[in-house]
XYZ file of C-alpha atoms in Angstrom:
697
model
C 227.843 -13.013 -35.681
C 229.922 -10.581 -36.980
C 231.471 -13.360 -39.531
C 228.183 -13.873 -40.916
C 227.553 -10.548 -41.070
C 230.661 -9.551 -43.289
C 230.068 -12.493 -45.446
C 228.396 -11.343 -48.801
C 225.537 -13.315 -49.704
C 227.206 -14.254 -53.404
C 229.661 -16.258 -51.576
C 226.647 -18.678 -50.941
C 226.782 -21.691 -53.230
C 224.453 -21.170 -55.756
C 224.099 -17.276 -55.681
C 227.320 -15.358 -57.308
C 227.476 -11.765 -58.074
C 224.253 -11.973 -60.611
C 221.877 -13.409 -58.221
C 223.308 -11.281 -55.158
C 221.857 -8.492 -56.993
C 218.400 -9.921 -56.897
C 218.824 -10.994 -53.371
C 219.663 -7.425 -52.492
C 216.318 -5.893 -53.629
C 214.585 -7.704 -50.804
C 217.371 -6.639 -48.177
C 219.717 -9.784 -48.226
C 223.159 -8.815 -48.716
C 224.655 -11.244 -46.207
C 224.394 -14.617 -44.608
C 223.200 -13.350 -41.631
C 220.296 -11.211 -43.528
C 219.492 -14.826 -45.162
C 218.833 -16.251 -41.945
C 217.007 -13.170 -40.449
C 214.965 -13.202 -43.705
C 212.139 -15.074 -42.230
C 208.847 -16.732 -44.040
C 205.758 -14.892 -44.206
C 203.865 -18.102 -43.774
C 203.775 -21.903 -43.863
C 202.102 -24.936 -45.517
C 201.311 -27.818 -43.747
C 202.038 -30.268 -46.508
C 202.269 -33.431 -44.128
C 198.298 -33.883 -45.035
C 197.433 -31.831 -48.133
C 193.675 -31.577 -49.058
C 192.283 -33.701 -51.995
C 190.716 -31.514 -54.666
C 187.512 -33.650 -54.021
C 187.357 -32.228 -50.532
C 187.660 -28.635 -51.397
C 185.236 -26.094 -49.804
C 184.098 -22.996 -51.057
C 185.244 -20.125 -49.000
C 188.009 -21.921 -47.290
C 191.991 -21.191 -48.259
C 193.469 -24.378 -49.116
C 196.665 -26.072 -50.265
C 196.334 -29.178 -52.664
C 198.862 -30.949 -55.003
C 197.726 -31.560 -58.862
C 199.065 -32.287 -62.318
C 198.163 -29.920 -65.191
C 195.747 -31.277 -67.523
C 195.620 -28.564 -70.099
C 195.784 -24.904 -70.151
C 194.805 -21.781 -71.948
C 195.307 -18.040 -72.389
C 192.910 -15.341 -74.087
C 192.007 -11.835 -73.810
C 189.168 -10.289 -71.757
C 185.965 -9.392 -74.110
C 185.341 -6.349 -71.604
C 189.078 -4.930 -71.404
C 191.963 -4.957 -74.465
C 195.306 -6.186 -73.431
C 193.868 -7.785 -70.224
C 194.927 -11.491 -70.515
C 193.460 -14.325 -68.904
C 195.013 -17.831 -68.170
C 192.982 -20.658 -67.288
C 194.694 -24.144 -65.971
C 192.766 -27.269 -65.744
C 194.415 -29.338 -63.291
C 193.330 -32.932 -61.576
C 194.407 -35.497 -58.883
C 192.683 -38.788 -58.505
C 189.782 -37.346 -56.645
C 188.981 -34.858 -59.163
C 189.470 -31.678 -61.231
C 189.516 -27.542 -60.571
C 189.861 -24.908 -63.113
C 192.711 -22.293 -61.905
C 192.351 -18.573 -63.426
C 194.945 -15.978 -63.219
C 194.450 -12.183 -64.351
C 196.616 -10.391 -66.334
C 199.766 -12.408 -66.091
C 200.456 -13.371 -69.520
C 204.151 -15.030 -68.779
C 202.391 -17.880 -66.945
C 201.512 -19.562 -69.927
C 205.191 -20.537 -70.064
C 204.932 -22.678 -66.895
C 201.844 -24.961 -67.411
C 202.878 -27.793 -69.823
C 200.562 -30.899 -69.649
C 201.901 -33.411 -66.596
C 203.385 -30.585 -64.439
C 202.910 -31.274 -61.093
C 202.082 -28.191 -58.799
C 201.327 -27.447 -54.988
C 198.401 -24.380 -55.203
C 197.375 -22.209 -52.458
C 194.571 -19.796 -52.489
C 190.441 -19.257 -52.028
C 188.322 -21.833 -53.262
C 185.300 -19.948 -55.136
C 182.102 -21.065 -57.061
C 181.866 -19.970 -60.621
C 178.997 -21.335 -62.241
C 178.145 -24.706 -61.367
C 181.731 -25.653 -60.528
C 184.720 -24.633 -57.935
C 187.645 -22.459 -59.469
C 190.266 -21.045 -57.587
C 191.383 -17.301 -58.673
C 195.073 -16.185 -58.713
C 196.413 -19.016 -56.577
C 199.939 -18.964 -55.341
C 201.794 -21.929 -57.029
C 204.795 -23.639 -56.751
C 206.187 -26.317 -59.599
C 207.358 -29.697 -57.725
C 209.932 -31.406 -59.373
C 211.407 -34.701 -58.836
C 215.103 -35.129 -57.447
C 217.193 -32.936 -55.023
C 215.192 -30.758 -52.537
C 212.386 -32.621 -52.641
C 212.065 -33.415 -48.916
C 212.055 -29.378 -48.453
C 208.917 -28.943 -50.537
C 206.739 -31.538 -49.325
C 205.460 -34.138 -46.689
C 206.404 -31.458 -43.639
C 205.433 -27.959 -42.673
C 206.958 -25.952 -45.525
C 208.429 -22.210 -45.361
C 206.722 -19.715 -48.026
C 208.939 -16.525 -48.721
C 208.411 -13.212 -50.259
C 210.866 -13.973 -52.979
C 213.640 -12.230 -54.964
C 213.254 -11.822 -58.221
C 213.870 -14.796 -60.925
C 214.182 -17.306 -58.050
C 211.299 -20.022 -57.327
C 210.440 -21.145 -53.453
C 212.119 -24.232 -53.868
C 215.207 -23.021 -55.015
C 215.670 -20.201 -51.978
C 214.563 -23.191 -49.798
C 217.515 -25.261 -51.147
C 219.905 -21.890 -50.599
C 219.000 -21.219 -47.503
C 218.988 -25.286 -45.997
C 222.562 -25.130 -47.834
C 223.472 -22.057 -45.735
C 222.170 -23.320 -42.536
C 224.053 -26.321 -42.900
C 227.267 -24.488 -43.542
C 227.233 -21.868 -41.409
C 224.814 -22.100 -38.612
C 227.975 -23.524 -36.249
C 229.725 -19.857 -36.503
C 226.367 -17.997 -35.176
C 226.931 -16.662 -31.771
C 224.111 -16.127 -29.222
C 223.735 -12.508 -28.098
C 221.268 -13.362 -25.985
C 222.652 -13.894 -22.156
C 222.385 -17.569 -20.615
C 220.671 -16.270 -17.593
C 217.944 -14.291 -19.469
C 217.392 -17.212 -21.874
C 216.962 -19.753 -18.720
C 214.654 -17.261 -17.052
C 212.293 -17.150 -19.932
C 212.762 -20.809 -21.244
C 214.004 -19.729 -24.528
C 215.831 -22.060 -27.250
C 219.547 -21.352 -27.923
C 219.740 -19.124 -31.544
C 221.502 -21.909 -33.647
C 218.053 -23.892 -32.875
C 215.805 -20.927 -33.509
C 217.095 -20.032 -36.796
C 216.884 -23.678 -38.065
C 213.489 -24.291 -36.766
C 212.013 -21.063 -37.900
C 212.708 -21.565 -41.355
C 212.474 -25.657 -41.599
C 210.233 -26.687 -38.456
C 210.643 -30.305 -36.796
C 207.231 -29.716 -35.947
C 204.702 -27.057 -34.984
C 205.654 -26.813 -31.670
C 209.314 -26.275 -32.481
C 208.211 -23.640 -34.770
C 206.157 -21.612 -31.938
C 209.303 -21.948 -29.651
C 211.521 -20.481 -32.523
C 208.893 -17.919 -32.993
C 208.932 -17.004 -29.355
C 212.805 -16.864 -28.922
C 213.378 -14.793 -32.173
C 210.766 -12.560 -31.323
C 212.016 -12.061 -27.580
C 215.537 -11.169 -28.974
C 213.749 -8.493 -31.679
C 211.816 -6.973 -28.689
C 214.439 -6.992 -26.084
C 217.407 -5.254 -28.875
C 214.494 -2.957 -29.524
C 214.213 -1.952 -25.786
C 218.012 -2.112 -24.845
C 218.386 1.800 -26.627
C 214.975 3.161 -25.428
C 216.012 2.305 -22.010
C 219.660 3.318 -22.403
C 218.479 6.387 -23.680
C 216.068 7.149 -20.635
C 219.014 6.254 -18.064
C 221.306 8.410 -19.793
C 219.119 11.685 -19.967
C 218.677 11.059 -16.220
C 222.465 11.710 -15.848
C 222.889 14.952 -17.961
C 221.312 18.263 -15.949
C 218.447 19.823 -17.622
C 216.489 23.169 -16.635
C 214.080 23.668 -14.024
C 211.732 26.101 -14.921
C 209.376 28.088 -12.829
C 205.909 26.820 -12.818
C 202.821 28.598 -11.291
C 203.786 32.105 -12.765
C 201.271 34.521 -14.021
C 201.857 34.197 -17.756
C 200.105 30.610 -17.765
C 197.368 31.551 -15.866
C 196.929 34.690 -18.093
C 197.282 32.552 -21.126
C 194.498 30.040 -19.957
C 192.037 32.835 -18.766
C 192.249 34.511 -21.966
C 190.934 31.611 -23.646
C 187.334 31.875 -25.010
C 186.823 28.278 -23.927
C 187.573 26.224 -21.052
C 190.286 23.453 -20.698
C 189.119 19.824 -20.956
C 190.038 17.697 -17.847
C 192.320 15.630 -20.011
C 194.203 19.000 -21.507
C 194.309 20.043 -17.597
C 195.811 16.720 -16.460
C 198.415 16.698 -19.632
C 199.451 20.275 -18.729
C 200.000 19.271 -15.470
C 201.908 16.316 -16.048
C 204.066 18.387 -18.627
C 204.509 21.030 -15.989
C 205.558 18.871 -13.074
C 208.159 17.671 -15.661
C 209.725 21.115 -16.563
C 209.856 21.864 -12.855
C 212.609 19.267 -12.398
C 216.286 19.763 -13.287
C 216.138 16.866 -15.730
C 215.254 17.177 -19.379
C 211.614 16.454 -19.965
C 210.765 13.510 -22.922
C 207.477 13.395 -23.035
C 204.802 12.042 -25.960
C 201.484 14.154 -26.047
C 198.847 11.510 -27.612
C 195.457 13.187 -28.745
C 193.178 12.539 -31.421
C 192.597 15.092 -34.040
C 190.801 18.250 -32.660
C 191.571 17.389 -29.065
C 193.412 20.419 -28.221
C 196.940 19.674 -28.177
C 198.197 22.518 -29.338
C 196.700 24.944 -26.766
C 198.437 22.618 -24.055
C 201.738 22.638 -26.105
C 201.345 26.772 -26.173
C 200.805 26.881 -22.595
C 203.810 24.825 -21.952
C 205.639 27.291 -24.087
C 204.240 30.149 -21.681
C 206.029 28.803 -18.922
C 209.298 28.389 -20.561
C 209.178 32.261 -21.376
C 208.074 33.042 -18.269
C 211.122 31.555 -16.745
C 213.108 33.342 -18.779
C 213.828 31.355 -21.714
C 213.140 30.400 -25.574
C 210.692 27.713 -26.731
C 210.743 26.158 -30.248
C 207.811 24.968 -32.298
C 208.195 22.765 -35.218
C 205.604 21.317 -37.554
C 206.006 19.259 -40.720
C 204.246 21.567 -43.418
C 204.184 25.265 -43.758
C 200.587 25.809 -43.872
C 200.018 24.317 -40.521
C 203.351 26.481 -39.470
C 201.472 29.326 -40.624
C 198.279 28.270 -38.731
C 199.973 28.019 -35.462
C 201.469 30.994 -35.565
C 198.548 33.383 -36.453
C 196.595 31.610 -34.223
C 198.818 31.897 -31.088
C 199.617 35.419 -31.930
C 196.167 36.264 -32.276
C 195.593 34.678 -28.557
C 198.254 36.367 -27.043
C 197.388 39.810 -28.801
C 193.740 39.263 -27.712
C 194.691 39.087 -23.906
C 195.677 42.627 -23.387
C 197.815 41.660 -20.515
C 201.496 40.712 -20.200
C 201.093 38.237 -22.727
C 201.142 41.277 -25.513
C 204.752 41.756 -25.010
C 205.842 38.195 -25.937
C 207.629 38.173 -29.560
C 206.344 35.027 -31.852
C 207.911 34.725 -35.116
C 207.496 32.505 -38.141
C 210.503 30.654 -39.811
C 209.838 28.379 -42.973
C 211.402 27.535 -46.233
C 209.574 30.492 -48.061
C 210.650 33.174 -45.727
C 212.739 35.736 -47.828
C 216.641 35.864 -47.238
C 216.512 39.313 -45.520
C 213.856 39.022 -43.162
C 215.185 35.388 -42.324
C 218.717 36.838 -41.255
C 216.897 39.736 -39.180
C 215.087 36.927 -37.512
C 217.895 34.886 -37.101
C 219.618 37.600 -35.650
C 216.797 38.306 -32.818
C 216.610 34.847 -31.947
C 220.420 34.818 -31.416
C 219.915 37.780 -29.359
C 217.112 36.304 -27.327
C 214.745 38.897 -28.382
C 212.072 36.713 -30.021
C 210.660 34.157 -27.347
C 208.515 31.885 -29.496
C 209.478 30.522 -32.653
C 207.276 28.489 -34.901
C 208.296 26.883 -38.199
C 209.187 23.997 -40.367
C 212.399 22.168 -41.373
C 213.686 25.563 -41.881
C 214.124 25.656 -37.923
C 216.948 22.710 -38.132
C 219.372 25.028 -40.629
C 222.813 25.344 -39.223
C 222.644 29.471 -39.138
C 219.799 29.435 -36.669
C 221.207 29.906 -33.241
C 219.311 30.257 -30.106
C 220.291 32.119 -27.009
C 218.385 30.394 -24.865
C 216.419 27.465 -25.793
C 214.579 25.481 -22.948
C 211.782 24.013 -24.881
C 211.431 22.002 -27.857
C 207.910 21.011 -29.399
C 207.959 18.669 -32.167
C 204.018 18.174 -33.745
C 203.182 15.221 -35.877
C 206.441 13.695 -35.028
C 205.932 10.776 -37.431
C 206.222 13.228 -40.057
C 209.867 13.646 -39.564
C 213.015 11.448 -39.784
C 214.768 10.517 -36.139
C 217.586 12.351 -37.098
C 215.554 15.385 -38.027
C 213.920 15.350 -34.660
C 217.100 15.163 -32.663
C 218.691 18.417 -34.258
C 216.350 20.949 -32.869
C 216.996 19.998 -28.906
C 220.634 20.051 -30.170
C 220.475 23.923 -30.268
C 220.009 24.166 -26.585
C 221.716 23.010 -23.619
C 219.451 19.938 -22.937
C 216.194 21.622 -23.601
C 212.747 19.338 -22.527
C 211.126 18.083 -25.093
C 207.629 17.451 -26.128
C 206.586 15.699 -28.931
C 203.125 15.408 -30.206
C 201.042 12.978 -32.364
C 197.234 12.572 -33.545
C 198.358 9.368 -34.520
C 197.474 7.572 -31.133
C 198.249 4.204 -30.268
C 196.726 2.328 -26.931
C 198.544 3.497 -23.903
C 199.859 0.165 -22.820
C 201.329 -0.193 -26.389
C 202.759 3.331 -26.101
C 204.261 3.006 -22.911
C 206.258 -0.286 -24.076
C 207.496 1.210 -27.497
C 208.257 4.477 -26.450
C 210.265 3.567 -23.776
C 212.395 6.658 -23.822
C 209.671 8.944 -23.260
C 207.040 9.623 -20.650
C 203.201 9.829 -21.908
C 200.329 11.934 -21.456
C 197.156 11.491 -23.490
C 194.240 13.797 -24.462
C 191.239 11.773 -24.821
C 188.443 14.157 -24.749
C 187.169 16.245 -27.502
C 186.475 19.659 -26.171
C 182.716 20.737 -25.260
C 180.130 21.294 -27.964
C 182.149 19.371 -30.540
C 179.981 16.417 -32.169
C 181.541 13.365 -33.791
C 181.746 13.737 -37.759
C 178.872 11.423 -39.221
C 180.436 9.261 -41.577
C 178.471 7.662 -44.617
C 179.664 5.107 -47.286
C 178.376 5.132 -51.079
C 179.593 2.979 -53.871
C 181.457 5.090 -56.583
C 178.776 4.742 -58.800
C 176.411 6.345 -55.821
C 178.788 9.487 -55.939
C 175.603 12.123 -56.705
C 173.763 10.872 -53.350
C 177.228 12.400 -51.496
C 176.812 15.354 -53.598
C 173.616 16.211 -52.720
C 174.610 16.161 -49.012
C 177.494 18.346 -50.016
C 175.015 20.802 -51.582
C 172.634 20.590 -48.743
C 175.534 22.126 -46.471
C 176.684 24.687 -49.167
C 172.752 25.913 -49.229
C 173.503 26.620 -45.576
C 176.522 28.543 -46.208
C 178.995 25.947 -44.965
C 182.317 24.646 -46.948
C 182.932 21.644 -48.562
C 186.186 19.755 -49.216
C 186.430 17.110 -51.980
C 189.444 14.784 -51.773
C 191.192 12.490 -54.279
C 194.029 10.326 -53.836
C 195.854 11.343 -57.038
C 196.878 14.519 -58.683
C 196.688 13.237 -62.612
C 193.936 10.799 -63.918
C 195.774 7.176 -63.279
C 195.353 4.396 -65.903
C 196.980 1.990 -63.660
C 194.402 2.373 -61.037
C 191.425 3.340 -63.168
C 190.458 6.562 -61.412
C 190.244 10.206 -62.086
C 192.753 12.482 -60.746
C 192.121 15.838 -58.803
C 192.592 18.009 -61.819
C 190.129 16.417 -64.137
C 187.515 16.036 -61.398
C 188.063 19.550 -60.715
C 187.171 20.779 -64.435
C 184.246 18.351 -64.391
C 182.926 19.172 -61.142
C 183.320 23.052 -61.463
C 181.373 22.953 -64.708
C 179.056 20.157 -63.882
C 177.639 19.570 -60.173
C 179.040 22.432 -58.542
C 178.750 24.943 -61.178
C 176.775 27.408 -59.223
C 179.519 27.725 -56.410
C 183.102 29.060 -56.225
C 185.463 26.047 -56.769
C 189.012 25.585 -56.296
C 191.926 22.971 -56.781
C 195.015 22.642 -54.540
C 197.846 20.005 -54.477
C 201.134 19.422 -53.523
C 202.945 20.043 -56.955
C 201.672 24.111 -56.711
C 204.467 26.202 -55.470
C 203.961 26.663 -51.487
C 202.461 30.585 -52.061
C 200.073 29.530 -54.386
C 198.938 26.513 -51.755
C 198.936 29.354 -49.158
C 196.940 31.821 -51.206
C 194.208 29.451 -52.084
C 193.646 28.094 -48.439
C 193.555 31.889 -47.126
C 190.778 32.312 -49.693
C 188.965 29.612 -48.535
C 189.616 30.498 -44.716
C 188.274 33.766 -45.571
C 185.222 32.136 -47.062
C 185.858 33.568 -50.454
C 185.829 29.859 -51.669
C 183.018 27.349 -51.241
C 184.549 24.343 -52.266
C 187.857 23.123 -52.606
C 189.113 20.056 -54.557
C 192.385 18.502 -52.912
C 194.592 15.662 -52.694
C 196.039 14.866 -49.261
C 198.157 17.896 -48.979
C 194.804 18.574 -46.394
C 195.810 15.537 -43.887
C 198.081 17.568 -41.721
C 196.607 21.173 -40.191
C 193.943 23.479 -41.347
C 191.414 24.504 -39.069
C 188.438 25.930 -40.659
C 185.397 25.681 -38.641
C 182.717 26.499 -41.322
C 184.135 23.603 -43.174
C 181.368 20.794 -42.322
C 181.525 18.111 -45.261
C 184.089 16.242 -46.983
C 183.746 13.789 -49.695
C 186.737 11.447 -50.183
C 186.534 9.791 -53.638
C 188.172 6.567 -54.310
C 188.353 5.979 -50.556
C 189.628 2.369 -50.815
C 193.022 3.976 -51.735
C 193.805 5.442 -48.404
C 195.152 4.206 -45.694
C 192.945 4.067 -42.328
C 194.928 6.652 -40.533
C 194.896 8.835 -43.622
C 191.285 8.735 -43.986
C 190.980 9.463 -40.149
C 193.463 12.388 -40.480
C 191.049 13.599 -43.431
C 188.184 13.162 -41.553
C 189.621 15.392 -38.710
C 189.548 18.664 -41.308
C 185.841 18.947 -40.707
C 183.683 19.275 -37.416
C 186.220 22.034 -35.802
C 183.244 23.856 -34.583
C 179.734 23.231 -33.304
C 178.124 22.085 -36.088
C 176.960 18.655 -37.109
C 179.586 17.570 -39.844
C 179.950 14.496 -42.780
C 182.597 12.860 -43.970
C 181.559 10.625 -46.915
C 183.729 7.869 -48.406
C 182.826 7.036 -52.208
C 184.362 3.779 -52.918
C 184.378 0.441 -54.860
C 185.547 -1.987 -52.138
C 187.369 -4.966 -54.121
C 189.644 -6.401 -50.892
C 189.048 -7.456 -47.672
C 191.631 -4.845 -46.475
C 189.539 -2.005 -47.906
C 186.271 -3.586 -46.511
C 187.783 -3.864 -43.154
C 189.067 0.275 -43.460
C 186.023 1.627 -44.689
C 183.869 -0.231 -41.910
C 186.320 1.328 -38.895
C 185.582 4.611 -40.495
C 181.803 4.206 -40.677
C 181.947 2.336 -37.115
C 184.577 4.625 -35.102
C 185.348 8.174 -34.176
C 187.597 7.737 -31.943
C 191.412 7.816 -32.856
C 192.580 5.404 -30.198
C 189.800 2.919 -31.860
C 190.980 3.594 -35.300
C 194.810 3.024 -34.675
C 193.974 -0.305 -33.078
C 191.769 -1.591 -36.143
C 194.671 -0.225 -38.169
C 197.520 -1.998 -36.497
C 195.572 -5.310 -36.579
C 195.003 -4.494 -40.425
C 198.591 -3.687 -41.558
C 200.291 -5.289 -38.918
C 203.040 -3.647 -36.611
C 206.105 -3.862 -39.186
C 204.219 -1.142 -41.290
C 202.390 0.665 -38.509
C 205.801 1.397 -36.518
C 208.479 2.010 -39.453
C 211.684 3.445 -39.059
C 210.708 6.964 -39.794
C 208.835 6.813 -36.161
C 211.225 4.948 -34.162
C 214.600 5.085 -35.911
C 214.690 1.614 -35.179
C 214.813 -1.429 -38.034
C 210.987 -2.223 -38.520
C 209.920 -5.538 -36.434
C 210.546 -8.423 -38.743
C 209.125 -11.218 -36.967
C 208.007 -9.493 -33.456
C 204.266 -8.392 -32.995
C 203.616 -6.332 -29.927
C 199.814 -6.757 -30.540
C 199.723 -10.646 -29.772
C 203.065 -10.703 -27.830
C 202.582 -7.821 -25.559
C 203.412 -10.347 -22.522
C 206.450 -11.435 -24.436
C 207.463 -7.483 -24.864
C 206.962 -6.676 -21.314
C 209.066 -9.217 -20.586
C 211.821 -8.056 -22.706
C 211.900 -4.767 -21.783
C 211.954 -5.491 -18.278
C 214.866 -7.630 -18.738
C 216.545 -4.625 -20.459
C 215.964 -2.396 -17.682
C 217.335 -4.777 -14.903
C 220.517 -5.809 -17.263
C 221.169 -1.806 -17.934
C 220.587 -1.084 -14.131
C 223.299 -3.376 -13.605
C 225.874 -2.788 -16.675
C 225.054 0.323 -18.532
C 227.845 -0.122 -20.586
C 227.510 -4.004 -21.447
C 231.161 -4.390 -20.212
C 230.404 -7.180 -18.187
C 232.016 -10.660 -20.261
C 228.678 -12.351 -20.366
C 227.482 -9.062 -22.467
C 230.245 -8.697 -24.588
C 228.664 -10.481 -27.901
C 224.642 -8.326 -26.764
C 226.924 -5.473 -27.003
C 228.632 -6.102 -30.657
C 225.309 -7.011 -31.833
C 223.870 -3.883 -30.347
C 226.449 -1.637 -32.090
C 226.182 -3.466 -35.224
C 222.385 -3.040 -35.274
C 222.276 0.885 -34.316
C 225.585 2.202 -34.501
C 224.493 5.479 -35.368
C 222.248 5.741 -32.084
C 224.314 4.031 -29.287
C 228.032 3.934 -29.832
C 228.712 7.223 -27.940
C 226.074 6.121 -25.214
C 227.848 2.665 -24.593
C 231.669 3.438 -25.611
C 231.973 7.184 -25.362
């Protein structure tokens, strides 16, 4: 398929250089990109609904002719237009309404035929459809692509209609489909009863039937999963070939650290630590993911692993995404080691962040290189070229999804194939994780420490904010501390919400005038953020108004109440991460969601937060709401986002693709066999930065 990958979209008939720029905006640069730009849904236009058959609450597609159109400004809000169009067919009439899209008035001339798609609603005594998707149907060329069949609907480049896009795509397929080379080996296709690539591409865009569309979807999903799995399986095989460091496990340092803790490890923590130590004892490098909910105690397990590396005579590095979190880990681990009174006292721990001054940094760098520092905790600053280790044998990366893939690979590169432990508080169901993190072994901490109560989550409408503030005041009266979170710093006229700055001023002089209130956000200098957090930690402040800068880190046991304003503006995993900042002690804690729910998706997120406290369940719901394309992004995996495959609904297909990847690479790890040449080209084309050295080097 190299020819199609090299041929610019501008050379397709009807595109040209100007339109090619619009196509590039949605990621279509070549003919191949166009073929792999899949429909977001289909409309069955073989049997369109009649207006007389439209049902309230249903999402339906129908064809109608414009009778009349009108545009007016809303009496509630200035500069907010309402476009209303009356349409009819032989059975009746319905009103279509679009909000704040004034340009639409140019489209709806009397007599124009439309295809309309949307949710049918009741307005007064009649049916109405709000903000429907529409398509103007014209006589002539291309009519058969738009009606009388299963019709694809796309997310369009700017200035291009559905009808025109379909025609361009069909012309492209007709011209270039004979040039398509199928990278999936024939024996794999035969075992799984899959269509060839050319037939799949044709039927995913212009299905002969619903059955053929399903077969095309299965074939293309399998290919995507297969290409997704090959690099993961390949990395795992290559890691086994390269020797690692066999640590001495069972030494006194780890035992001393665990016995010095003021609490007992949970069974889940002990199990995870056992799995990590077993890996560290092997002469191959550990590649392990540690999953655990917010507050489940991952850091303690990771610190115990550091003790295992140090007692074996090596160094450990612990990288986290924010300076606040790095400082918290440094202070907590240091205090745990110093409080033991034994050999742990002699362990040298240092902190390296972006704000470490140059003179002190040079001193630390020198001591790390000399091997005088055992455990180095820091942010992205650990990746700097000037930082060299004497004997790095363990790398821990916390909140791994906050780092890019290239960043994650740099730190292990500073040692001789060190063990790698990646941690995440964004858990996903285990069976899914095993398949998607194919190059990593997985440990799960699925218990909260004893005495921790689930945070009680309550939802109020935004207009009921005072009810939330009353709960916060009760907590403040009990000498506890409170967070109030806003989605933005400045007031947003676009979103019609107050910002943290404005509300901080109002709350400080109004509802919470009797308390010590401060404001923290990401635009403050790091030193200022740290200073405010230290004051809050030392209970010199009662209430902290903040943006999502609090999402990662901060462990303050006396913070028992969090109010999240405009909660509908946050993603589900973000809400859960924020909620994890309270309930860190043994007291009952509260998370109050203030929201005006306007969409079904927002409703699902708020309901999930109120109903579930388990992060694994939250992640499952989040996957279903957002879909895997967003959930497993390029930052997290280093792989192109899934364009068509869905690991939630196609788990068996994904497992099959993984099994085939393992089988193939065990037989031909460099993909040199004749039947694998096209597959190798495709893999190198798709993941050149990751796999070239492994396949060719």
